[in-house]
mmCIF file of N, CA and C in Angstrom:
data_model
loop_
_atom_site.group_PDB
_atom_site.id
_atom_site.type_symbol
_atom_site.label_atom_id
_atom_site.label_comp_id
_atom_site.label_asym_id
_atom_site.label_seq_id
_atom_site.Cartn_x
_atom_site.Cartn_y
_atom_site.Cartn_z
ATOM 1 N N ARG A 1 5.771 -24.475 9.933
ATOM 2 C CA ARG A 1 5.086 -23.852 11.050
ATOM 3 C C ARG A 1 5.104 -22.336 10.919
ATOM 4 N N HIS A 2 6.218 -21.791 10.442
ATOM 5 C CA HIS A 2 6.328 -20.354 10.261
ATOM 6 C C HIS A 2 5.212 -19.823 9.353
ATOM 7 N N GLU A 3 4.923 -20.558 8.278
ATOM 8 C CA GLU A 3 3.885 -20.130 7.353
ATOM 9 C C GLU A 3 2.513 -20.116 8.018
ATOM 10 N N GLU A 4 2.289 -21.067 8.931
ATOM 11 C CA GLU A 4 1.013 -21.106 9.647
ATOM 12 C C GLU A 4 0.848 -19.880 10.532
ATOM 13 N N VAL A 5 1.904 -19.500 11.235
ATOM 14 C CA VAL A 5 1.852 -18.326 12.108
ATOM 15 C C VAL A 5 1.589 -17.069 11.285
ATOM 16 N N VAL A 6 2.274 -16.949 10.153
ATOM 17 C CA VAL A 6 2.088 -15.792 9.279
ATOM 18 C C VAL A 6 0.646 -15.747 8.767
ATOM 19 N N ALA A 7 0.105 -16.885 8.371
ATOM 20 C CA ALA A 7 -1.265 -16.934 7.856
ATOM 21 C C ALA A 7 -2.278 -16.565 8.935
ATOM 22 N N VAL A 8 -2.074 -17.055 10.148
ATOM 23 C CA VAL A 8 -2.987 -16.727 11.251
ATOM 24 C C VAL A 8 -2.907 -15.238 11.574
ATOM 25 N N ALA A 9 -1.704 -14.683 11.606
ATOM 26 C CA ALA A 9 -1.535 -13.255 11.892
ATOM 27 C C ALA A 9 -2.194 -12.404 10.808
ATOM 28 N N ARG A 10 -2.042 -12.820 9.557
ATOM 29 C CA ARG A 10 -2.668 -12.081 8.458
ATOM 30 C C ARG A 10 -4.187 -12.125 8.572
ATOM 31 N N ASP A 11 -4.721 -13.294 8.859
ATOM 32 C CA ASP A 11 -6.163 -13.437 9.006
ATOM 33 C C ASP A 11 -6.687 -12.614 10.175
ATOM 34 N N ALA A 12 -5.937 -12.581 11.276
ATOM 35 C CA ALA A 12 -6.346 -11.793 12.441
ATOM 36 C C ALA A 12 -6.358 -10.305 12.103
ATOM 37 N N LEU A 13 -5.327 -9.838 11.420
ATOM 38 C CA LEU A 13 -5.284 -8.425 11.028
ATOM 39 C C LEU A 13 -6.418 -8.104 10.071
ATOM 40 N N ALA A 14 -6.701 -8.992 9.136
ATOM 41 C CA ALA A 14 -7.808 -8.780 8.204
ATOM 42 C C ALA A 14 -9.138 -8.688 8.960
ATOM 43 N N ALA A 15 -9.304 -9.521 9.995
ATOM 44 C CA ALA A 15 -10.540 -9.485 10.790
ATOM 45 C C ALA A 15 -10.661 -8.163 11.547
ATOM 46 N N VAL A 16 -9.561 -7.698 12.109
ATOM 47 C CA VAL A 16 -9.571 -6.423 12.839
ATOM 48 C C VAL A 16 -9.911 -5.278 11.893
ATOM 49 N N ILE A 17 -9.317 -5.298 10.712
ATOM 50 C CA ILE A 17 -9.567 -4.240 9.731
ATOM 51 C C ILE A 17 -11.025 -4.239 9.298
ATOM 52 N N SER A 18 -11.593 -5.408 9.104
ATOM 53 C CA SER A 18 -12.978 -5.474 8.640
ATOM 54 C C SER A 18 -13.983 -5.078 9.723
ATOM 55 N N GLN A 19 -13.624 -5.256 10.991
ATOM 56 C CA GLN A 19 -14.562 -4.971 12.082
ATOM 57 C C GLN A 19 -14.452 -3.560 12.642
ATOM 58 N N SER A 20 -13.298 -2.944 12.498
ATOM 59 C CA SER A 20 -13.146 -1.606 13.065
ATOM 60 C C SER A 20 -12.161 -0.795 12.234
ATOM 61 N N LYS A 21 -12.282 0.500 12.399
ATOM 62 C CA LYS A 21 -11.371 1.392 11.695
ATOM 63 C C LYS A 21 -10.093 1.515 12.502
ATOM 64 N N LEU A 22 -8.961 1.311 11.819
ATOM 65 C CA LEU A 22 -7.675 1.426 12.496
ATOM 66 C C LEU A 22 -7.343 2.894 12.736
ATOM 67 N N GLN A 23 -6.778 3.172 13.900
ATOM 68 C CA GLN A 23 -6.354 4.531 14.191
ATOM 69 C C GLN A 23 -5.086 4.823 13.402
ATOM 70 N N LYS A 24 -5.117 5.947 12.701
ATOM 71 C CA LYS A 24 -4.004 6.292 11.824
ATOM 72 C C LYS A 24 -2.693 6.423 12.600
ATOM 73 N N GLU A 25 -2.729 7.033 13.779
ATOM 74 C CA GLU A 25 -1.515 7.231 14.570
ATOM 75 C C GLU A 25 -0.929 5.895 15.031
ATOM 76 N N LEU A 26 -1.785 4.993 15.455
ATOM 77 C CA LEU A 26 -1.332 3.676 15.893
ATOM 78 C C LEU A 26 -0.719 2.912 14.720
ATOM 79 N N LEU A 27 -1.376 2.984 13.589
ATOM 80 C CA LEU A 27 -0.867 2.299 12.404
ATOM 81 C C LEU A 27 0.478 2.882 11.973
ATOM 82 N N GLN A 28 0.592 4.197 11.963
ATOM 83 C CA GLN A 28 1.853 4.827 11.565
ATOM 84 C C GLN A 28 2.987 4.452 12.509
ATOM 85 N N SER A 29 2.726 4.439 13.792
ATOM 86 C CA SER A 29 3.787 4.079 14.738
ATOM 87 C C SER A 29 4.161 2.600 14.617
ATOM 88 N N SER A 30 3.195 1.768 14.257
ATOM 89 C CA SER A 30 3.473 0.338 14.078
ATOM 90 C C SER A 30 4.263 0.070 12.802
ATOM 91 N N LEU A 31 4.012 0.857 11.776
ATOM 92 C CA LEU A 31 4.690 0.657 10.496
ATOM 93 C C LEU A 31 6.052 1.346 10.432
ATOM 94 N N ARG A 32 6.325 2.256 11.338
ATOM 95 C CA ARG A 32 7.566 3.029 11.301
ATOM 96 C C ARG A 32 8.824 2.161 11.198
ATOM 97 N N PRO A 33 8.973 1.076 12.004
ATOM 98 C CA PRO A 33 10.193 0.260 11.871
ATOM 99 C C PRO A 33 10.353 -0.358 10.478
ATOM 100 N N ILE A 34 9.261 -0.763 9.881
ATOM 101 C CA ILE A 34 9.319 -1.347 8.539
ATOM 102 C C ILE A 34 9.728 -0.281 7.532
ATOM 103 N N LEU A 35 9.115 0.882 7.640
ATOM 104 C CA LEU A 35 9.412 1.950 6.694
ATOM 105 C C LEU A 35 10.841 2.461 6.850
ATOM 106 N N LEU A 36 11.364 2.453 8.068
ATOM 107 C CA LEU A 36 12.759 2.852 8.276
ATOM 108 C C LEU A 36 13.704 1.872 7.593
ATOM 109 N N ASN A 37 13.398 0.591 7.658
ATOM 110 C CA ASN A 37 14.222 -0.405 6.965
ATOM 111 C C ASN A 37 14.117 -0.267 5.453
ATOM 112 N N LEU A 38 12.975 0.182 4.966
ATOM 113 C CA LEU A 38 12.797 0.365 3.525
ATOM 114 C C LEU A 38 13.519 1.609 3.013
ATOM 115 N N ALA A 39 13.855 2.511 3.902
ATOM 116 C CA ALA A 39 14.498 3.758 3.481
ATOM 117 C C ALA A 39 15.897 3.534 2.926
ATOM 118 N N ASP A 40 16.591 2.510 3.402
ATOM 119 C CA ASP A 40 17.970 2.252 2.998
ATOM 120 C C ASP A 40 18.037 0.918 2.260
ATOM 121 N N TYR A 41 18.508 0.948 1.030
ATOM 122 C CA TYR A 41 18.542 -0.276 0.222
ATOM 123 C C TYR A 41 19.406 -1.354 0.859
ATOM 124 N N ARG A 42 20.389 -0.969 1.670
ATOM 125 C CA ARG A 42 21.276 -1.961 2.290
ATOM 126 C C ARG A 42 20.568 -2.757 3.384
ATOM 127 N N LYS A 43 19.408 -2.287 3.828
ATOM 128 C CA LYS A 43 18.651 -3.000 4.859
ATOM 129 C C LYS A 43 17.557 -3.891 4.270
ATOM 130 N N LEU A 44 17.442 -3.901 2.963
ATOM 131 C CA LEU A 44 16.413 -4.717 2.330
ATOM 132 C C LEU A 44 16.737 -6.195 2.472
ATOM 133 N N SER A 45 15.685 -6.972 2.661
ATOM 134 C CA SER A 45 15.819 -8.423 2.707
ATOM 135 C C SER A 45 14.548 -9.029 2.124
ATOM 136 N N VAL A 46 14.648 -10.265 1.728
ATOM 137 C CA VAL A 46 13.476 -10.943 1.175
ATOM 138 C C VAL A 46 12.363 -11.038 2.224
ATOM 139 N N PRO A 47 12.650 -11.438 3.484
ATOM 140 C CA PRO A 47 11.563 -11.480 4.473
ATOM 141 C C PRO A 47 10.908 -10.112 4.708
ATOM 142 N N LEU A 48 11.697 -9.036 4.704
ATOM 143 C CA LEU A 48 11.126 -7.696 4.872
ATOM 144 C C LEU A 48 10.174 -7.384 3.722
ATOM 145 N N LEU A 49 10.584 -7.677 2.512
ATOM 146 C CA LEU A 49 9.749 -7.387 1.348
ATOM 147 C C LEU A 49 8.522 -8.292 1.280
ATOM 148 N N GLN A 50 8.650 -9.529 1.736
ATOM 149 C CA GLN A 50 7.482 -10.417 1.800
ATOM 150 C C GLN A 50 6.485 -9.903 2.838
ATOM 151 N N GLY A 51 6.993 -9.421 3.962
ATOM 152 C CA GLY A 51 6.120 -8.836 4.976
ATOM 153 C C GLY A 51 5.417 -7.600 4.450
ATOM 154 N N LEU A 52 6.151 -6.772 3.724
ATOM 155 C CA LEU A 52 5.538 -5.591 3.117
ATOM 156 C C LEU A 52 4.457 -6.003 2.125
ATOM 157 N N SER A 53 4.687 -7.054 1.396
ATOM 158 C CA SER A 53 3.684 -7.552 0.458
ATOM 159 C C SER A 53 2.394 -7.927 1.187
ATOM 160 N N ARG A 54 2.545 -8.623 2.305
ATOM 161 C CA ARG A 54 1.350 -9.000 3.078
ATOM 162 C C ARG A 54 0.638 -7.761 3.613
ATOM 163 N N LEU A 55 1.400 -6.776 4.080
ATOM 164 C CA LEU A 55 0.790 -5.539 4.576
ATOM 165 C C LEU A 55 0.079 -4.783 3.466
ATOM 166 N N LEU A 56 0.725 -4.676 2.318
ATOM 167 C CA LEU A 56 0.107 -3.967 1.198
ATOM 168 C C LEU A 56 -1.178 -4.653 0.741
ATOM 169 N N SER A 57 -1.215 -5.976 0.816
ATOM 170 C CA SER A 57 -2.430 -6.680 0.388
ATOM 171 C C SER A 57 -3.610 -6.354 1.300
ATOM 172 N N LEU A 58 -3.313 -5.988 2.551
ATOM 173 C CA LEU A 58 -4.381 -5.646 3.502
ATOM 174 C C LEU A 58 -4.587 -4.143 3.661
ATOM 175 N N LEU A 59 -3.519 -3.385 3.550
ATOM 176 C CA LEU A 59 -3.564 -1.971 3.935
ATOM 177 C C LEU A 59 -3.062 -1.034 2.842
ATOM 178 N N SER A 60 -3.240 -1.352 1.596
ATOM 179 C CA SER A 60 -2.645 -0.535 0.534
ATOM 180 C C SER A 60 -3.117 0.916 0.593
ATOM 181 N N ASN A 61 -4.343 1.147 1.036
ATOM 182 C CA ASN A 61 -4.854 2.515 1.083
ATOM 183 C C ASN A 61 -4.191 3.367 2.175
ATOM 184 N N PHE A 62 -3.397 2.755 3.058
ATOM 185 C CA PHE A 62 -2.694 3.508 4.088
ATOM 186 C C PHE A 62 -1.310 3.961 3.614
ATOM 187 N N PHE A 63 -0.891 3.514 2.442
ATOM 188 C CA PHE A 63 0.412 3.878 1.905
ATOM 189 C C PHE A 63 0.225 4.914 0.808
ATOM 190 N N ASN A 64 1.235 5.761 0.620
ATOM 191 C CA ASN A 64 1.144 6.749 -0.446
ATOM 192 C C ASN A 64 2.114 6.392 -1.570
ATOM 193 N N LEU A 65 2.137 7.212 -2.596
ATOM 194 C CA LEU A 65 2.947 6.927 -3.775
ATOM 195 C C LEU A 65 4.441 7.046 -3.515
ATOM 196 N N THR A 66 4.822 7.657 -2.417
ATOM 197 C CA THR A 66 6.234 7.760 -2.077
ATOM 198 C C THR A 66 6.861 6.372 -1.950
ATOM 199 N N LEU A 67 6.093 5.415 -1.484
ATOM 200 C CA LEU A 67 6.605 4.048 -1.364
ATOM 201 C C LEU A 67 6.999 3.505 -2.736
ATOM 202 N N GLY A 68 6.181 3.712 -3.737
ATOM 203 C CA GLY A 68 6.506 3.262 -5.083
ATOM 204 C C GLY A 68 7.750 3.948 -5.622
ATOM 205 N N GLU A 69 7.879 5.222 -5.345
ATOM 206 C CA GLU A 69 9.072 5.961 -5.784
ATOM 207 C C GLU A 69 10.321 5.394 -5.125
ATOM 208 N N LYS A 70 10.241 5.091 -3.842
ATOM 209 C CA LYS A 70 11.389 4.537 -3.117
ATOM 210 C C LYS A 70 11.730 3.146 -3.648
ATOM 211 N N LEU A 71 10.722 2.343 -3.932
ATOM 212 C CA LEU A 71 10.972 1.009 -4.484
ATOM 213 C C LEU A 71 11.659 1.092 -5.853
ATOM 214 N N LEU A 72 11.234 2.038 -6.677
ATOM 215 C CA LEU A 72 11.898 2.230 -7.970
ATOM 216 C C LEU A 72 13.348 2.670 -7.779
ATOM 217 N N GLU A 73 13.570 3.544 -6.828
ATOM 218 C CA GLU A 73 14.937 3.989 -6.525
ATOM 219 C C GLU A 73 15.809 2.795 -6.139
ATOM 220 N N HIS A 74 15.270 1.917 -5.307
ATOM 221 C CA HIS A 74 16.023 0.720 -4.905
ATOM 222 C C HIS A 74 16.277 -0.199 -6.106
ATOM 223 N N LEU A 75 15.280 -0.366 -6.955
ATOM 224 C CA LEU A 75 15.460 -1.224 -8.136
ATOM 225 C C LEU A 75 16.585 -0.704 -9.026
ATOM 226 N N ARG A 76 16.675 0.606 -9.157
ATOM 227 C CA ARG A 76 17.731 1.185 -9.998
ATOM 228 C C ARG A 76 19.115 0.792 -9.487
ATOM 229 N N ARG A 77 19.263 0.623 -8.192
ATOM 230 C CA ARG A 77 20.560 0.227 -7.633
ATOM 231 C C ARG A 77 20.986 -1.153 -8.136
ATOM 232 N N TRP A 78 20.024 -2.016 -8.390
ATOM 233 C CA TRP A 78 20.346 -3.363 -8.858
ATOM 234 C C TRP A 78 20.769 -3.378 -10.324
ATOM 235 N N THR A 79 20.613 -2.283 -11.016
ATOM 236 C CA THR A 79 21.067 -2.235 -12.407
ATOM 237 C C THR A 79 22.578 -2.018 -12.488
ATOM 238 N N ASP A 80 23.225 -1.814 -11.339
ATOM 239 C CA ASP A 80 24.685 -1.683 -11.282
ATOM 240 C C ASP A 80 25.230 -2.753 -10.336
ATOM 241 N N PRO A 81 25.392 -3.991 -10.838
ATOM 242 C CA PRO A 81 25.800 -5.087 -9.962
ATOM 243 C C PRO A 81 27.193 -4.908 -9.358
ATOM 244 N N GLU A 82 28.068 -4.170 -10.046
ATOM 245 C CA GLU A 82 29.409 -3.949 -9.503
ATOM 246 C C GLU A 82 29.346 -3.119 -8.224
ATOM 247 N N ALA A 83 28.512 -2.084 -8.222
ATOM 248 C CA ALA A 83 28.361 -1.258 -7.020
ATOM 249 C C ALA A 83 27.758 -2.075 -5.882
ATOM 250 N N LEU A 84 26.798 -2.944 -6.190
ATOM 251 C CA LEU A 84 26.204 -3.806 -5.167
ATOM 252 C C LEU A 84 27.234 -4.770 -4.595
ATOM 253 N N ALA A 85 28.079 -5.307 -5.470
ATOM 254 C CA ALA A 85 29.103 -6.250 -5.015
ATOM 255 C C ALA A 85 30.107 -5.556 -4.090
ATOM 256 N N LYS A 86 30.422 -4.313 -4.389
ATOM 257 C CA LYS A 86 31.345 -3.558 -3.533
ATOM 258 C C LYS A 86 30.741 -3.289 -2.160
ATOM 259 N N ALA A 87 29.444 -3.111 -2.112
ATOM 260 C CA ALA A 87 28.785 -2.845 -0.831
ATOM 261 C C ALA A 87 28.867 -4.045 0.105
ATOM 262 N N LYS A 88 28.939 -5.252 -0.449
ATOM 263 C CA LYS A 88 29.038 -6.502 0.325
ATOM 264 C C LYS A 88 27.998 -6.560 1.453
ATOM 265 N N THR A 89 26.795 -6.180 1.118
ATOM 266 C CA THR A 89 25.726 -6.102 2.106
ATOM 267 C C THR A 89 24.805 -7.305 2.071
ATOM 268 N N PHE A 90 24.674 -7.923 0.921
ATOM 269 C CA PHE A 90 23.654 -8.944 0.731
ATOM 270 C C PHE A 90 24.233 -10.342 0.699
ATOM 271 N N ARG A 91 23.415 -11.296 1.102
ATOM 272 C CA ARG A 91 23.818 -12.702 1.061
ATOM 273 C C ARG A 91 23.830 -13.185 -0.379
ATOM 274 N N PRO A 92 24.593 -14.237 -0.639
ATOM 275 C CA PRO A 92 24.599 -14.801 -2.000
ATOM 276 C C PRO A 92 23.175 -15.196 -2.423
ATOM 277 N N GLY A 93 22.824 -14.846 -3.627
ATOM 278 C CA GLY A 93 21.490 -15.138 -4.151
ATOM 279 C C GLY A 93 20.511 -13.996 -3.984
ATOM 280 N N ASP A 94 20.767 -13.125 -3.003
ATOM 281 C CA ASP A 94 19.866 -11.993 -2.799
ATOM 282 C C ASP A 94 19.942 -10.984 -3.925
ATOM 283 N N ASP A 95 21.020 -11.018 -4.696
ATOM 284 C CA ASP A 95 21.147 -10.092 -5.821
ATOM 285 C C ASP A 95 20.053 -10.315 -6.853
ATOM 286 N N VAL A 96 19.446 -11.484 -6.845
ATOM 287 C CA VAL A 96 18.330 -11.777 -7.743
ATOM 288 C C VAL A 96 17.007 -11.751 -6.979
ATOM 289 N N LYS A 97 16.994 -12.291 -5.768
ATOM 290 C CA LYS A 97 15.743 -12.422 -5.011
ATOM 291 C C LYS A 97 15.163 -11.077 -4.580
ATOM 292 N N ILE A 98 16.010 -10.156 -4.166
ATOM 293 C CA ILE A 98 15.493 -8.873 -3.674
ATOM 294 C C ILE A 98 14.839 -8.055 -4.787
ATOM 295 N N PRO A 99 15.490 -7.862 -5.946
ATOM 296 C CA PRO A 99 14.777 -7.106 -6.986
ATOM 297 C C PRO A 99 13.501 -7.806 -7.455
ATOM 298 N N CYS A 100 13.503 -9.122 -7.465
ATOM 299 C CA CYS A 100 12.293 -9.862 -7.830
ATOM 300 C C CYS A 100 11.177 -9.588 -6.814
ATOM 301 N N ALA A 101 11.535 -9.580 -5.527
ATOM 302 C CA ALA A 101 10.541 -9.296 -4.480
ATOM 303 C C ALA A 101 10.034 -7.857 -4.588
ATOM 304 N N ILE A 102 10.920 -6.927 -4.946
ATOM 305 C CA ILE A 102 10.489 -5.533 -5.124
ATOM 306 C C ILE A 102 9.515 -5.435 -6.289
ATOM 307 N N LEU A 103 9.852 -6.080 -7.396
ATOM 308 C CA LEU A 103 8.969 -6.034 -8.569
ATOM 309 C C LEU A 103 7.582 -6.573 -8.253
ATOM 310 N N SER A 104 7.520 -7.561 -7.381
ATOM 311 C CA SER A 104 6.224 -8.176 -7.069
ATOM 312 C C SER A 104 5.346 -7.290 -6.188
ATOM 313 N N LEU A 105 5.852 -6.153 -5.734
ATOM 314 C CA LEU A 105 5.071 -5.263 -4.877
ATOM 315 C C LEU A 105 4.250 -4.237 -5.652
ATOM 316 N N PHE A 106 4.636 -3.932 -6.865
ATOM 317 C CA PHE A 106 4.015 -2.803 -7.559
ATOM 318 C C PHE A 106 2.528 -2.977 -7.821
ATOM 319 N N HIS A 107 2.074 -4.188 -8.055
ATOM 320 C CA HIS A 107 0.636 -4.369 -8.287
ATOM 321 C C HIS A 107 -0.179 -4.192 -7.006
ATOM 322 N N LEU A 108 0.490 -4.176 -5.854
ATOM 323 C CA LEU A 108 -0.199 -4.015 -4.574
ATOM 324 C C LEU A 108 -0.254 -2.566 -4.107
ATOM 325 N N LEU A 109 0.463 -1.683 -4.787
ATOM 326 C CA LEU A 109 0.488 -0.282 -4.380
ATOM 327 C C LEU A 109 -0.894 0.339 -4.511
ATOM 328 N N PRO A 110 -1.119 1.448 -3.793
ATOM 329 C CA PRO A 110 -2.424 2.107 -3.890
ATOM 330 C C PRO A 110 -2.712 2.545 -5.328
ATOM 331 N N PRO A 111 -3.954 2.897 -5.606
ATOM 332 C CA PRO A 111 -4.309 3.322 -6.960
ATOM 333 C C PRO A 111 -3.329 4.362 -7.501
ATOM 334 N N ALA A 112 -3.204 4.402 -8.819
ATOM 335 C CA ALA A 112 -2.298 5.277 -9.559
ATOM 336 C C ALA A 112 -0.935 4.645 -9.793
ATOM 337 N N PRO A 113 -0.835 3.298 -9.852
ATOM 338 C CA PRO A 113 0.457 2.720 -10.169
ATOM 339 C C PRO A 113 0.889 2.990 -11.600
ATOM 340 N N ASP A 114 -0.039 3.488 -12.445
ATOM 341 C CA ASP A 114 0.325 3.822 -13.823
ATOM 342 C C ASP A 114 1.440 4.857 -13.850
ATOM 343 N N LYS A 115 1.514 5.630 -12.788
ATOM 344 C CA LYS A 115 2.557 6.641 -12.684
ATOM 345 C C LYS A 115 3.939 6.001 -12.813
ATOM 346 N N PHE A 116 4.078 4.769 -12.368
ATOM 347 C CA PHE A 116 5.366 4.096 -12.338
ATOM 348 C C PHE A 116 5.606 3.201 -13.553
ATOM 349 N N LEU A 117 4.611 3.017 -14.368
ATOM 350 C CA LEU A 117 4.681 1.998 -15.403
ATOM 351 C C LEU A 117 5.863 2.174 -16.353
ATOM 352 N N THR A 118 6.045 3.347 -16.910
ATOM 353 C CA THR A 118 7.126 3.567 -17.874
ATOM 354 C C THR A 118 8.481 3.322 -17.239
ATOM 355 N N GLU A 119 8.686 3.886 -16.062
ATOM 356 C CA GLU A 119 9.964 3.713 -15.374
ATOM 357 C C GLU A 119 10.164 2.261 -14.941
ATOM 358 N N LEU A 120 9.102 1.609 -14.525
ATOM 359 C CA LEU A 120 9.189 0.217 -14.106
ATOM 360 C C LEU A 120 9.597 -0.687 -15.275
ATOM 361 N N VAL A 121 9.046 -0.441 -16.433
ATOM 362 C CA VAL A 121 9.424 -1.214 -17.617
ATOM 363 C C VAL A 121 10.889 -0.970 -17.956
ATOM 364 N N SER A 122 11.302 0.279 -17.913
ATOM 365 C CA SER A 122 12.690 0.619 -18.226
ATOM 366 C C SER A 122 13.669 -0.051 -17.254
ATOM 367 N N VAL A 123 13.375 0.029 -15.965
ATOM 368 C CA VAL A 123 14.252 -0.587 -14.971
ATOM 369 C C VAL A 123 14.233 -2.107 -15.107
ATOM 370 N N SER A 124 13.078 -2.678 -15.398
ATOM 371 C CA SER A 124 12.989 -4.129 -15.579
ATOM 372 C C SER A 124 13.852 -4.601 -16.742
ATOM 373 N N LEU A 125 13.840 -3.847 -17.821
ATOM 374 C CA LEU A 125 14.681 -4.199 -18.967
ATOM 375 C C LEU A 125 16.161 -4.082 -18.613
ATOM 376 N N SER A 126 16.504 -3.072 -17.848
ATOM 377 C CA SER A 126 17.896 -2.921 -17.402
ATOM 378 C C SER A 126 18.301 -4.072 -16.497
ATOM 379 N N LEU A 127 17.402 -4.475 -15.608
ATOM 380 C CA LEU A 127 17.688 -5.601 -14.719
ATOM 381 C C LEU A 127 17.885 -6.879 -15.527
ATOM 382 N N GLU A 128 17.049 -7.050 -16.517
ATOM 383 C CA GLU A 128 17.134 -8.246 -17.348
ATOM 384 C C GLU A 128 18.497 -8.350 -18.026
ATOM 385 N N ALA A 129 19.089 -7.204 -18.319
ATOM 386 C CA ALA A 129 20.383 -7.200 -18.996
ATOM 387 C C ALA A 129 21.546 -7.517 -18.058
ATOM 388 N N VAL A 130 21.372 -7.274 -16.753
ATOM 389 C CA VAL A 130 22.513 -7.419 -15.845
ATOM 390 C C VAL A 130 22.392 -8.537 -14.813
ATOM 391 N N LEU A 131 21.197 -8.980 -14.502
ATOM 392 C CA LEU A 131 21.047 -9.984 -13.457
ATOM 393 C C LEU A 131 21.382 -11.374 -13.961
ATOM 394 N N PRO A 132 21.989 -12.179 -13.098
ATOM 395 C CA PRO A 132 22.264 -13.562 -13.497
ATOM 396 C C PRO A 132 20.971 -14.326 -13.731
ATOM 397 N N GLY A 133 20.995 -15.222 -14.706
ATOM 398 C CA GLY A 133 19.804 -16.029 -14.978
ATOM 399 C C GLY A 133 18.773 -15.317 -15.814
ATOM 400 N N SER A 134 19.121 -14.166 -16.375
ATOM 401 C CA SER A 134 18.117 -13.431 -17.137
ATOM 402 C C SER A 134 18.272 -13.614 -18.639
ATOM 403 N N THR A 135 18.999 -14.629 -19.044
ATOM 404 C CA THR A 135 19.122 -14.926 -20.460
ATOM 405 C C THR A 135 17.834 -15.573 -20.947
ATOM 406 N N ALA A 136 17.721 -15.744 -22.232
ATOM 407 C CA ALA A 136 16.501 -16.332 -22.802
ATOM 408 C C ALA A 136 16.238 -17.728 -22.257
ATOM 409 N N LEU A 137 17.302 -18.459 -21.892
ATOM 410 C CA LEU A 137 17.129 -19.821 -21.400
ATOM 411 C C LEU A 137 16.912 -19.894 -19.885
ATOM 412 N N GLY A 138 17.137 -18.808 -19.170
ATOM 413 C CA GLY A 138 17.073 -18.900 -17.718
ATOM 414 C C GLY A 138 16.452 -17.718 -17.023
ATOM 415 N N ARG A 139 15.250 -17.394 -17.335
ATOM 416 C CA ARG A 139 14.590 -16.241 -16.717
ATOM 417 C C ARG A 139 13.979 -16.623 -15.368
ATOM 418 N N HIS A 140 14.790 -17.215 -14.508
ATOM 419 C CA HIS A 140 14.257 -17.681 -13.225
ATOM 420 C C HIS A 140 13.935 -16.552 -12.275
ATOM 421 N N TRP A 141 14.453 -15.365 -12.490
ATOM 422 C CA TRP A 141 14.188 -14.257 -11.563
ATOM 423 C C TRP A 141 12.855 -13.593 -11.826
ATOM 424 N N SER A 142 12.300 -13.798 -13.003
ATOM 425 C CA SER A 142 11.049 -13.137 -13.358
ATOM 426 C C SER A 142 9.853 -13.937 -12.858
ATOM 427 N N PRO A 143 8.919 -13.271 -12.179
ATOM 428 C CA PRO A 143 7.711 -13.978 -11.771
ATOM 429 C C PRO A 143 6.767 -14.245 -12.949
ATOM 430 N N HIS A 144 7.046 -13.642 -14.111
ATOM 431 C CA HIS A 144 6.207 -13.812 -15.289
ATOM 432 C C HIS A 144 7.070 -14.219 -16.484
ATOM 433 N N PRO A 145 7.580 -15.449 -16.497
ATOM 434 C CA PRO A 145 8.413 -15.874 -17.617
ATOM 435 C C PRO A 145 7.594 -15.958 -18.899
ATOM 436 N N GLU A 146 8.283 -15.851 -20.006
ATOM 437 C CA GLU A 146 7.589 -15.914 -21.304
ATOM 438 C C GLU A 146 7.039 -17.280 -21.572
#
C-alpha cells in the first residue's frame, strides 16, 4: 500500500509541474527539511535517499551542483568503515544500502554530472575495496554488477 501512495503522490506532483510553474520560494521552503537532513551524513537513511531520487526525477532542474558535491562528500565517509562503526548511527545493513542509494542518485542530478565523474569512479573503487559483499563473488551492493 505504501508504494501505491508514493506512486499517486509522484503522479500528482508530475501533473502539477506539467500544468503550472512552481513558485521557487514555495519549492525551496518545501524542500528545506529534506536538504537539512542531507547536510549531515548521520541523518541519511534509505527512505530519505529514495525520496530524493523521486524528487530529482521530477525536479532535477531545481537543484544545483552543490547537491552532487555533498553526496560525494557523504560517499567518502563510507570509505572508512571503522569511523562509521564508531559513530553507531546506522542500522545493520545500512552500511551497504546507503552508499548504494547515494550512487543511484548521480544520474538524476542536473546537467553537468561529468564534473563528478572522475571523483565518483575513485570513490566507487574505494567503496568496492571496503564494503561487505564487494568481492568478485558477491557484488550485491552494486546496481550494475558485471
